[in-house]
């Protein structure tokens, strides 16, 4: 692509991100995306054949950015506790930064097999990143621990998305709490101690 084409492509994705995020997939019109991007409606179709393909491109760019930024932050950390804290902060602030764009998550195209497949792939890549951190830390059940950690963070994100008055301070507090809680349990588990865990019935 030429620099002009790249600029238009980026402008379309930026405009679509804003409109899909604030209005939802079904409520957003290609003409609105074009107007916001400052281009003709027909130009959008030179890059994306339909609205579903455009939404897919917006989602792909956002998810790839999430993974790339996480990887860069993890590489800057050397300790297990530091990396787990990075994961918590990155996860929750991803949603905090998008709390005005919640319809990207809740007003997406229904039953789109390409989108479903891509999100499954994204989660697999995210899981791999967390599993790698846990393996490096000596975890004996890295997959279960990664699922548990991401699951806890996913629950904590819900208030961020649904509470319009949620503050940056609260996001920091939850990220720190989640990391501390998990790190305490993870270290205990890695040391082979489960405390007074009841025996299987």
PDB file of N, CA and C in Angstrom, residues 22-118:
ATOM      1  N   UNK A  22     -18.964   2.973  20.407  1.00  0.00           N
ATOM      2  CA  UNK A  22     -19.970   3.804  21.065  1.00  0.00           C
ATOM      3  C   UNK A  22     -21.396   3.454  20.651  1.00  0.00           C
ATOM      4  N   UNK A  23     -21.570   2.947  19.426  1.00  0.00           N
ATOM      5  CA  UNK A  23     -22.921   2.667  18.948  1.00  0.00           C
ATOM      6  C   UNK A  23     -23.251   1.208  18.759  1.00  0.00           C
ATOM      7  N   UNK A  24     -22.234   0.384  18.539  1.00  0.00           N
ATOM      8  CA  UNK A  24     -22.469  -1.031  18.291  1.00  0.00           C
ATOM      9  C   UNK A  24     -22.417  -1.357  16.810  1.00  0.00           C
ATOM     10  N   UNK A  25     -22.221  -2.617  16.519  1.00  0.00           N
ATOM     11  CA  UNK A  25     -22.089  -3.069  15.127  1.00  0.00           C
ATOM     12  C   UNK A  25     -23.345  -2.782  14.313  1.00  0.00           C
ATOM     13  N   UNK A  26     -24.501  -3.175  14.825  1.00  0.00           N
ATOM     14  CA  UNK A  26     -25.732  -3.093  14.044  1.00  0.00           C
ATOM     15  C   UNK A  26     -26.192  -1.649  13.848  1.00  0.00           C
ATOM     16  N   UNK A  27     -25.887  -0.792  14.810  1.00  0.00           N
ATOM     17  CA  UNK A  27     -26.331   0.595  14.713  1.00  0.00           C
ATOM     18  C   UNK A  27     -25.412   1.445  13.835  1.00  0.00           C
ATOM     19  N   UNK A  28     -24.204   0.994  13.605  1.00  0.00           N
ATOM     20  CA  UNK A  28     -23.230   1.771  12.833  1.00  0.00           C
ATOM     21  C   UNK A  28     -23.415   1.548  11.332  1.00  0.00           C
ATOM     22  N   UNK A  29     -23.395   2.629  10.567  1.00  0.00           N
ATOM     23  CA  UNK A  29     -23.522   2.560   9.118  1.00  0.00           C
ATOM     24  C   UNK A  29     -22.175   2.873   8.461  1.00  0.00           C
ATOM     25  N   UNK A  30     -21.929   2.230   7.340  1.00  0.00           N
ATOM     26  CA  UNK A  30     -20.692   2.475   6.599  1.00  0.00           C
ATOM     27  C   UNK A  30     -20.581   3.951   6.228  1.00  0.00           C
ATOM     28  N   UNK A  31     -21.705   4.574   5.904  1.00  0.00           N
ATOM     29  CA  UNK A  31     -21.691   5.999   5.544  1.00  0.00           C
ATOM     30  C   UNK A  31     -21.194   6.851   6.713  1.00  0.00           C
ATOM     31  N   UNK A  32     -21.532   6.447   7.946  1.00  0.00           N
ATOM     32  CA  UNK A  32     -21.070   7.181   9.130  1.00  0.00           C
ATOM     33  C   UNK A  32     -19.567   6.999   9.333  1.00  0.00           C
ATOM     34  N   UNK A  33     -19.098   5.792   9.070  1.00  0.00           N
ATOM     35  CA  UNK A  33     -17.662   5.531   9.168  1.00  0.00           C
ATOM     36  C   UNK A  33     -16.914   6.396   8.164  1.00  0.00           C
ATOM     37  N   UNK A  34     -17.422   6.437   6.929  1.00  0.00           N
ATOM     38  CA  UNK A  34     -16.783   7.227   5.879  1.00  0.00           C
ATOM     39  C   UNK A  34     -16.756   8.709   6.242  1.00  0.00           C
ATOM     40  N   UNK A  35     -17.879   9.213   6.747  1.00  0.00           N
ATOM     41  CA  UNK A  35     -17.955  10.625   7.115  1.00  0.00           C
ATOM     42  C   UNK A  35     -16.956  10.947   8.231  1.00  0.00           C
ATOM     43  N   UNK A  36     -16.881  10.080   9.225  1.00  0.00           N
ATOM     44  CA  UNK A  36     -15.955  10.313  10.336  1.00  0.00           C
ATOM     45  C   UNK A  36     -14.504  10.222   9.873  1.00  0.00           C
ATOM     46  N   UNK A  37     -14.240   9.350   8.916  1.00  0.00           N
ATOM     47  CA  UNK A  37     -12.880   9.179   8.403  1.00  0.00           C
ATOM     48  C   UNK A  37     -12.504  10.265   7.398  1.00  0.00           C
ATOM     49  N   UNK A  38     -13.508  11.041   6.957  1.00  0.00           N
ATOM     50  CA  UNK A  38     -13.247  12.127   6.013  1.00  0.00           C
ATOM     51  C   UNK A  38     -13.024  11.658   4.592  1.00  0.00           C
ATOM     52  N   UNK A  39     -13.697  10.558   4.238  1.00  0.00           N
ATOM     53  CA  UNK A  39     -13.554  10.019   2.884  1.00  0.00           C
ATOM     54  C   UNK A  39     -14.938   9.696   2.321  1.00  0.00           C
ATOM     55  N   UNK A  40     -14.977   9.363   1.028  1.00  0.00           N
ATOM     56  CA  UNK A  40     -16.246   8.983   0.397  1.00  0.00           C
ATOM     57  C   UNK A  40     -16.647   7.571   0.830  1.00  0.00           C
ATOM     58  N   UNK A  41     -17.962   7.333   0.876  1.00  0.00           N
ATOM     59  CA  UNK A  41     -18.459   6.020   1.276  1.00  0.00           C
ATOM     60  C   UNK A  41     -17.890   4.905   0.399  1.00  0.00           C
ATOM     61  N   UNK A  42     -17.808   5.162  -0.906  1.00  0.00           N
ATOM     62  CA  UNK A  42     -17.306   4.146  -1.819  1.00  0.00           C
ATOM     63  C   UNK A  42     -15.861   3.772  -1.541  1.00  0.00           C
ATOM     64  N   UNK A  43     -15.099   4.695  -0.982  1.00  0.00           N
ATOM     65  CA  UNK A  43     -13.692   4.421  -0.674  1.00  0.00           C
ATOM     66  C   UNK A  43     -13.563   3.338   0.392  1.00  0.00           C
ATOM     67  N   UNK A  44     -14.498   3.332   1.339  1.00  0.00           N
ATOM     68  CA  UNK A  44     -14.467   2.303   2.389  1.00  0.00           C
ATOM     69  C   UNK A  44     -14.522   0.917   1.759  1.00  0.00           C
ATOM     70  N   UNK A  45     -15.361   0.782   0.722  1.00  0.00           N
ATOM     71  CA  UNK A  45     -15.544  -0.528   0.076  1.00  0.00           C
ATOM     72  C   UNK A  45     -14.340  -0.937  -0.779  1.00  0.00           C
ATOM     73  N   UNK A  46     -13.434  -0.016  -1.029  1.00  0.00           N
ATOM     74  CA  UNK A  46     -12.192  -0.378  -1.713  1.00  0.00           C
ATOM     75  C   UNK A  46     -11.271  -1.169  -0.777  1.00  0.00           C
ATOM     76  N   UNK A  47     -11.475  -0.964   0.543  1.00  0.00           N
ATOM     77  CA  UNK A  47     -10.636  -1.612   1.550  1.00  0.00           C
ATOM     78  C   UNK A  47     -11.348  -2.769   2.247  1.00  0.00           C
ATOM     79  N   UNK A  48     -12.650  -2.655   2.407  1.00  0.00           N
ATOM     80  CA  UNK A  48     -13.428  -3.668   3.129  1.00  0.00           C
ATOM     81  C   UNK A  48     -14.715  -3.945   2.363  1.00  0.00           C
ATOM     82  N   UNK A  49     -14.972  -5.218   2.076  1.00  0.00           N
ATOM     83  CA  UNK A  49     -16.102  -5.542   1.205  1.00  0.00           C
ATOM     84  C   UNK A  49     -17.452  -5.349   1.894  1.00  0.00           C
ATOM     85  N   UNK A  50     -17.480  -5.418   3.228  1.00  0.00           N
ATOM     86  CA  UNK A  50     -18.737  -5.209   3.954  1.00  0.00           C
ATOM     87  C   UNK A  50     -18.439  -4.809   5.403  1.00  0.00           C
ATOM     88  N   UNK A  51     -19.506  -4.563   6.154  1.00  0.00           N
ATOM     89  CA  UNK A  51     -19.349  -4.101   7.536  1.00  0.00           C
ATOM     90  C   UNK A  51     -18.758  -5.185   8.427  1.00  0.00           C
ATOM     91  N   UNK A  52     -19.092  -6.442   8.159  1.00  0.00           N
ATOM     92  CA  UNK A  52     -18.544  -7.549   8.945  1.00  0.00           C
ATOM     93  C   UNK A  52     -17.028  -7.623   8.810  1.00  0.00           C
ATOM     94  N   UNK A  53     -16.537  -7.453   7.582  1.00  0.00           N
ATOM     95  CA  UNK A  53     -15.089  -7.496   7.358  1.00  0.00           C
ATOM     96  C   UNK A  53     -14.411  -6.319   8.055  1.00  0.00           C
ATOM     97  N   UNK A  54     -15.051  -5.176   8.060  1.00  0.00           N
ATOM     98  CA  UNK A  54     -14.505  -3.996   8.744  1.00  0.00           C
ATOM     99  C   UNK A  54     -14.443  -4.222  10.252  1.00  0.00           C
ATOM    100  N   UNK A  55     -15.502  -4.770  10.806  1.00  0.00           N
ATOM    101  CA  UNK A  55     -15.507  -5.053  12.247  1.00  0.00           C
ATOM    102  C   UNK A  55     -14.407  -6.050  12.585  1.00  0.00           C
ATOM    103  N   UNK A  56     -14.233  -7.044  11.729  1.00  0.00           N
ATOM    104  CA  UNK A  56     -13.190  -8.040  11.934  1.00  0.00           C
ATOM    105  C   UNK A  56     -11.814  -7.391  11.941  1.00  0.00           C
ATOM    106  N   UNK A  57     -11.597  -6.462  11.044  1.00  0.00           N
ATOM    107  CA  UNK A  57     -10.304  -5.774  10.965  1.00  0.00           C
ATOM    108  C   UNK A  57     -10.056  -4.923  12.207  1.00  0.00           C
ATOM    109  N   UNK A  58     -11.100  -4.263  12.696  1.00  0.00           N
ATOM    110  CA  UNK A  58     -10.975  -3.464  13.922  1.00  0.00           C
ATOM    111  C   UNK A  58     -10.632  -4.369  15.102  1.00  0.00           C
ATOM    112  N   UNK A  59     -11.331  -5.485  15.196  1.00  0.00           N
ATOM    113  CA  UNK A  59     -11.094  -6.432  16.287  1.00  0.00           C
ATOM    114  C   UNK A  59      -9.682  -7.001  16.223  1.00  0.00           C
ATOM    115  N   UNK A  60      -9.262  -7.378  15.033  1.00  0.00           N
ATOM    116  CA  UNK A  60      -7.931  -7.971  14.854  1.00  0.00           C
ATOM    117  C   UNK A  60      -6.840  -6.975  15.263  1.00  0.00           C
ATOM    118  N   UNK A  61      -6.979  -5.743  14.831  1.00  0.00           N
ATOM    119  CA  UNK A  61      -5.975  -4.731  15.177  1.00  0.00           C
ATOM    120  C   UNK A  61      -5.919  -4.514  16.688  1.00  0.00           C
ATOM    121  N   UNK A  62      -7.081  -4.476  17.317  1.00  0.00           N
ATOM    122  CA  UNK A  62      -7.136  -4.247  18.756  1.00  0.00           C
ATOM    123  C   UNK A  62      -6.515  -5.411  19.524  1.00  0.00           C
ATOM    124  N   UNK A  63      -6.861  -6.629  19.146  1.00  0.00           N
ATOM    125  CA  UNK A  63      -6.343  -7.808  19.839  1.00  0.00           C
ATOM    126  C   UNK A  63      -4.843  -7.984  19.625  1.00  0.00           C
ATOM    127  N   UNK A  64      -4.385  -7.726  18.403  1.00  0.00           N
ATOM    128  CA  UNK A  64      -2.954  -7.832  18.131  1.00  0.00           C
ATOM    129  C   UNK A  64      -2.183  -6.789  18.932  1.00  0.00           C
ATOM    130  N   UNK A  65      -2.761  -5.612  19.073  1.00  0.00           N
ATOM    131  CA  UNK A  65      -2.138  -4.578  19.890  1.00  0.00           C
ATOM    132  C   UNK A  65      -2.051  -5.000  21.347  1.00  0.00           C
ATOM    133  N   UNK A  66      -3.115  -5.620  21.846  1.00  0.00           N
ATOM    134  CA  UNK A  66      -3.127  -6.119  23.229  1.00  0.00           C
ATOM    135  C   UNK A  66      -1.975  -7.089  23.457  1.00  0.00           C
ATOM    136  N   UNK A  67      -1.805  -8.058  22.564  1.00  0.00           N
ATOM    137  CA  UNK A  67      -0.772  -9.078  22.725  1.00  0.00           C
ATOM    138  C   UNK A  67       0.633  -8.494  22.554  1.00  0.00           C
ATOM    139  N   UNK A  68       0.811  -7.619  21.597  1.00  0.00           N
ATOM    140  CA  UNK A  68       2.126  -7.021  21.368  1.00  0.00           C
ATOM    141  C   UNK A  68       2.559  -6.153  22.543  1.00  0.00           C
ATOM    142  N   UNK A  69       1.632  -5.362  23.072  1.00  0.00           N
ATOM    143  CA  UNK A  69       1.950  -4.511  24.222  1.00  0.00           C
ATOM    144  C   UNK A  69       2.245  -5.344  25.459  1.00  0.00           C
ATOM    145  N   UNK A  70       1.476  -6.433  25.643  1.00  0.00           N
ATOM    146  CA  UNK A  70       1.723  -7.308  26.780  1.00  0.00           C
ATOM    147  C   UNK A  70       3.115  -7.925  26.685  1.00  0.00           C
ATOM    148  N   UNK A  71       3.469  -8.413  25.504  1.00  0.00           N
ATOM    149  CA  UNK A  71       4.781  -9.038  25.311  1.00  0.00           C
ATOM    150  C   UNK A  71       5.905  -8.056  25.623  1.00  0.00           C
ATOM    151  N   UNK A  72       5.771  -6.819  25.160  1.00  0.00           N
ATOM    152  CA  UNK A  72       6.798  -5.808  25.413  1.00  0.00           C
ATOM    153  C   UNK A  72       6.933  -5.524  26.908  1.00  0.00           C
ATOM    154  N   UNK A  73       5.809  -5.459  27.600  1.00  0.00           N
ATOM    155  CA  UNK A  73       5.845  -5.197  29.049  1.00  0.00           C
ATOM    156  C   UNK A  73       6.468  -6.376  29.801  1.00  0.00           C
ATOM    157  N   UNK A  74       6.141  -7.594  29.375  1.00  0.00           N
ATOM    158  CA  UNK A  74       6.687  -8.781  30.043  1.00  0.00           C
ATOM    159  C   UNK A  74       8.196  -8.885  29.835  1.00  0.00           C
ATOM    160  N   UNK A  75       8.660  -8.524  28.653  1.00  0.00           N
ATOM    161  CA  UNK A  75      10.093  -8.590  28.368  1.00  0.00           C
ATOM    162  C   UNK A  75      10.883  -7.606  29.212  1.00  0.00           C
ATOM    163  N   UNK A  76      10.213  -6.549  29.658  1.00  0.00           N
ATOM    164  CA  UNK A  76      10.883  -5.544  30.483  1.00  0.00           C
ATOM    165  C   UNK A  76      10.950  -5.957  31.948  1.00  0.00           C
ATOM    166  N   UNK A  77      10.328  -7.104  32.279  1.00  0.00           N
ATOM    167  CA  UNK A  77      10.274  -7.598  33.669  1.00  0.00           C
ATOM    168  C   UNK A  77      11.097  -8.869  33.779  1.00  0.00           C
ATOM    169  N   UNK A  78      11.721  -9.085  34.928  1.00  0.00           N
ATOM    170  CA  UNK A  78      12.530 -10.300  35.096  1.00  0.00           C
ATOM    171  C   UNK A  78      11.976 -11.261  36.145  1.00  0.00           C
ATOM    172  N   UNK A  79      11.157 -10.755  37.058  1.00  0.00           N
ATOM    173  CA  UNK A  79      10.662 -11.615  38.144  1.00  0.00           C
ATOM    174  C   UNK A  79       9.267 -12.136  37.856  1.00  0.00           C
ATOM    175  N   UNK A  80       8.937 -13.290  38.458  1.00  0.00           N
ATOM    176  CA  UNK A  80       7.602 -13.865  38.318  1.00  0.00           C
ATOM    177  C   UNK A  80       6.547 -12.914  38.866  1.00  0.00           C
ATOM    178  N   UNK A  81       6.782 -12.392  40.058  1.00  0.00           N
ATOM    179  CA  UNK A  81       5.790 -11.497  40.666  1.00  0.00           C
ATOM    180  C   UNK A  81       5.595 -10.236  39.825  1.00  0.00           C
ATOM    181  N   UNK A  82       6.690  -9.721  39.282  1.00  0.00           N
ATOM    182  CA  UNK A  82       6.581  -8.535  38.434  1.00  0.00           C
ATOM    183  C   UNK A  82       5.778  -8.812  37.184  1.00  0.00           C
ATOM    184  N   UNK A  83       6.002  -9.975  36.574  1.00  0.00           N
ATOM    185  CA  UNK A  83       5.283 -10.323  35.350  1.00  0.00           C
ATOM    186  C   UNK A  83       3.798 -10.564  35.617  1.00  0.00           C
ATOM    187  N   UNK A  84       3.491 -11.200  36.742  1.00  0.00           N
ATOM    188  CA  UNK A  84       2.081 -11.417  37.077  1.00  0.00           C
ATOM    189  C   UNK A  84       1.377 -10.097  37.363  1.00  0.00           C
ATOM    190  N   UNK A  85       2.091  -9.170  37.973  1.00  0.00           N
ATOM    191  CA  UNK A  85       1.524  -7.837  38.211  1.00  0.00           C
ATOM    192  C   UNK A  85       1.299  -7.114  36.887  1.00  0.00           C
ATOM    193  N   UNK A  86       2.227  -7.271  35.957  1.00  0.00           N
ATOM    194  CA  UNK A  86       2.092  -6.666  34.630  1.00  0.00           C
ATOM    195  C   UNK A  86       0.848  -7.206  33.924  1.00  0.00           C
ATOM    196  N   UNK A  87       0.638  -8.522  33.996  1.00  0.00           N
ATOM    197  CA  UNK A  87      -0.523  -9.138  33.342  1.00  0.00           C
ATOM    198  C   UNK A  87      -1.822  -8.560  33.907  1.00  0.00           C
ATOM    199  N   UNK A  88      -1.895  -8.453  35.235  1.00  0.00           N
ATOM    200  CA  UNK A  88      -3.115  -7.921  35.866  1.00  0.00           C
ATOM    201  C   UNK A  88      -3.369  -6.485  35.434  1.00  0.00           C
ATOM    202  N   UNK A  89      -2.332  -5.660  35.500  1.00  0.00           N
ATOM    203  CA  UNK A  89      -2.504  -4.262  35.114  1.00  0.00           C
ATOM    204  C   UNK A  89      -2.859  -4.113  33.647  1.00  0.00           C
ATOM    205  N   UNK A  90      -2.200  -4.884  32.800  1.00  0.00           N
ATOM    206  CA  UNK A  90      -2.456  -4.797  31.359  1.00  0.00           C
ATOM    207  C   UNK A  90      -3.887  -5.229  31.039  1.00  0.00           C
ATOM    208  N   UNK A  91      -4.333  -6.307  31.637  1.00  0.00           N
ATOM    209  CA  UNK A  91      -5.678  -6.835  31.398  1.00  0.00           C
ATOM    210  C   UNK A  91      -6.734  -5.811  31.807  1.00  0.00           C
ATOM    211  N   UNK A  92      -6.651  -5.322  33.033  1.00  0.00           N
ATOM    212  CA  UNK A  92      -7.698  -4.431  33.532  1.00  0.00           C
ATOM    213  C   UNK A  92      -7.653  -3.060  32.870  1.00  0.00           C
ATOM    214  N   UNK A  93      -6.464  -2.548  32.585  1.00  0.00           N
ATOM    215  CA  UNK A  93      -6.393  -1.225  31.956  1.00  0.00           C
ATOM    216  C   UNK A  93      -6.753  -1.266  30.483  1.00  0.00           C
ATOM    217  N   UNK A  94      -6.638  -2.422  29.865  1.00  0.00           N
ATOM    218  CA  UNK A  94      -7.142  -2.569  28.497  1.00  0.00           C
ATOM    219  C   UNK A  94      -8.631  -2.216  28.476  1.00  0.00           C
ATOM    220  N   UNK A  95      -9.372  -2.742  29.441  1.00  0.00           N
ATOM    221  CA  UNK A  95     -10.813  -2.473  29.492  1.00  0.00           C
ATOM    222  C   UNK A  95     -11.101  -1.086  30.049  1.00  0.00           C
ATOM    223  N   UNK A  96     -10.293  -0.617  30.985  1.00  0.00           N
ATOM    224  CA  UNK A  96     -10.506   0.727  31.523  1.00  0.00           C
ATOM    225  C   UNK A  96     -10.371   1.763  30.403  1.00  0.00           C
ATOM    226  N   UNK A  97      -9.373   1.589  29.559  1.00  0.00           N
ATOM    227  CA  UNK A  97      -9.158   2.530  28.456  1.00  0.00           C
ATOM    228  C   UNK A  97     -10.272   2.447  27.415  1.00  0.00           C
ATOM    229  N   UNK A  98     -11.052   1.375  27.439  1.00  0.00           N
ATOM    230  CA  UNK A  98     -12.132   1.191  26.469  1.00  0.00           C
ATOM    231  C   UNK A  98     -13.515   1.279  27.113  1.00  0.00           C
ATOM    232  N   UNK A  99     -13.616   1.833  28.293  1.00  0.00           N
ATOM    233  CA  UNK A  99     -14.909   1.844  28.978  1.00  0.00           C
ATOM    234  C   UNK A  99     -15.934   2.741  28.293  1.00  0.00           C
ATOM    235  N   UNK A 100     -15.477   3.619  27.399  1.00  0.00           N
ATOM    236  CA  UNK A 100     -16.410   4.401  26.589  1.00  0.00           C
ATOM    237  C   UNK A 100     -16.722   3.695  25.269  1.00  0.00           C
ATOM    238  N   UNK A 101     -16.150   2.512  25.088  1.00  0.00           N
ATOM    239  CA  UNK A 101     -16.332   1.765  23.841  1.00  0.00           C
ATOM    240  C   UNK A 101     -16.786   0.331  24.115  1.00  0.00           C
ATOM    241  N   UNK A 102     -17.632   0.181  25.114  1.00  0.00           N
ATOM    242  CA  UNK A 102     -18.020  -1.163  25.557  1.00  0.00           C
ATOM    243  C   UNK A 102     -18.799  -1.938  24.497  1.00  0.00           C
ATOM    244  N   UNK A 103     -19.403  -1.239  23.548  1.00  0.00           N
ATOM    245  CA  UNK A 103     -20.210  -1.946  22.551  1.00  0.00           C
ATOM    246  C   UNK A 103     -19.348  -2.713  21.544  1.00  0.00           C
ATOM    247  N   UNK A 104     -18.030  -2.485  21.597  1.00  0.00           N
ATOM    248  CA  UNK A 104     -17.136  -3.354  20.829  1.00  0.00           C
ATOM    249  C   UNK A 104     -17.257  -4.793  21.315  1.00  0.00           C
ATOM    250  N   UNK A 105     -17.546  -4.948  22.614  1.00  0.00           N
ATOM    251  CA  UNK A 105     -17.616  -6.273  23.225  1.00  0.00           C
ATOM    252  C   UNK A 105     -19.044  -6.814  23.290  1.00  0.00           C
ATOM    253  N   UNK A 106     -20.014  -5.915  23.486  1.00  0.00           N
ATOM    254  CA  UNK A 106     -21.376  -6.376  23.753  1.00  0.00           C
ATOM    255  C   UNK A 106     -22.356  -6.147  22.611  1.00  0.00           C
ATOM    256  N   UNK A 107     -21.920  -5.441  21.570  1.00  0.00           N
ATOM    257  CA  UNK A 107     -22.800  -5.242  20.413  1.00  0.00           C
ATOM    258  C   UNK A 107     -22.055  -5.637  19.143  1.00  0.00           C
ATOM    259  N   UNK A 108     -21.437  -6.796  19.194  1.00  0.00           N
ATOM    260  CA  UNK A 108     -20.678  -7.326  18.059  1.00  0.00           C
ATOM    261  C   UNK A 108     -21.615  -8.137  17.165  1.00  0.00           C
ATOM    262  N   UNK A 109     -21.198  -8.427  15.923  1.00  0.00           N
ATOM    263  CA  UNK A 109     -22.055  -9.245  15.041  1.00  0.00           C
ATOM    264  C   UNK A 109     -22.286 -10.631  15.610  1.00  0.00           C
ATOM    265  N   UNK A 110     -23.543 -11.057  15.608  1.00  0.00           N
ATOM    266  CA  UNK A 110     -23.904 -12.356  16.178  1.00  0.00           C
ATOM    267  C   UNK A 110     -23.516 -13.502  15.252  1.00  0.00           C
ATOM    268  N   UNK A 111     -23.034 -14.577  15.867  1.00  0.00           N
ATOM    269  CA  UNK A 111     -22.802 -15.843  15.150  1.00  0.00           C
ATOM    270  C   UNK A 111     -21.928 -15.687  13.904  1.00  0.00           C
ATOM    271  N   UNK A 112     -20.957 -14.788  13.976  1.00  0.00           N
ATOM    272  CA  UNK A 112     -20.020 -14.644  12.867  1.00  0.00           C
ATOM    273  C   UNK A 112     -18.900 -15.660  13.071  1.00  0.00           C
ATOM    274  N   UNK A 113     -18.844 -16.718  12.245  1.00  0.00           N
ATOM    275  CA  UNK A 113     -17.878 -17.794  12.493  1.00  0.00           C
ATOM    276  C   UNK A 113     -16.428 -17.326  12.442  1.00  0.00           C
ATOM    277  N   UNK A 114     -16.138 -16.362  11.582  1.00  0.00           N
ATOM    278  CA  UNK A 114     -14.760 -15.854  11.490  1.00  0.00           C
ATOM    279  C   UNK A 114     -14.366 -15.117  12.771  1.00  0.00           C
ATOM    280  N   UNK A 115     -15.305 -14.335  13.295  1.00  0.00           N
ATOM    281  CA  UNK A 115     -15.031 -13.600  14.524  1.00  0.00           C
ATOM    282  C   UNK A 115     -14.877 -14.558  15.707  1.00  0.00           C
ATOM    283  N   UNK A 116     -15.760 -15.542  15.789  1.00  0.00           N
ATOM    284  CA  UNK A 116     -15.695 -16.532  16.868  1.00  0.00           C
ATOM    285  C   UNK A 116     -14.358 -17.276  16.819  1.00  0.00           C
ATOM    286  N   UNK A 117     -13.955 -17.678  15.611  1.00  0.00           N
ATOM    287  CA  UNK A 117     -12.692 -18.404  15.449  1.00  0.00           C
ATOM    288  C   UNK A 117     -11.507 -17.523  15.817  1.00  0.00           C
ATOM    289  N   UNK A 118     -11.560 -16.252  15.423  1.00  0.00           N
ATOM    290  CA  UNK A 118     -10.442 -15.366  15.728  1.00  0.00           C
ATOM    291  C   UNK A 118     -10.331 -15.106  17.224  1.00  0.00           C
TER     292      UNK A 118
END
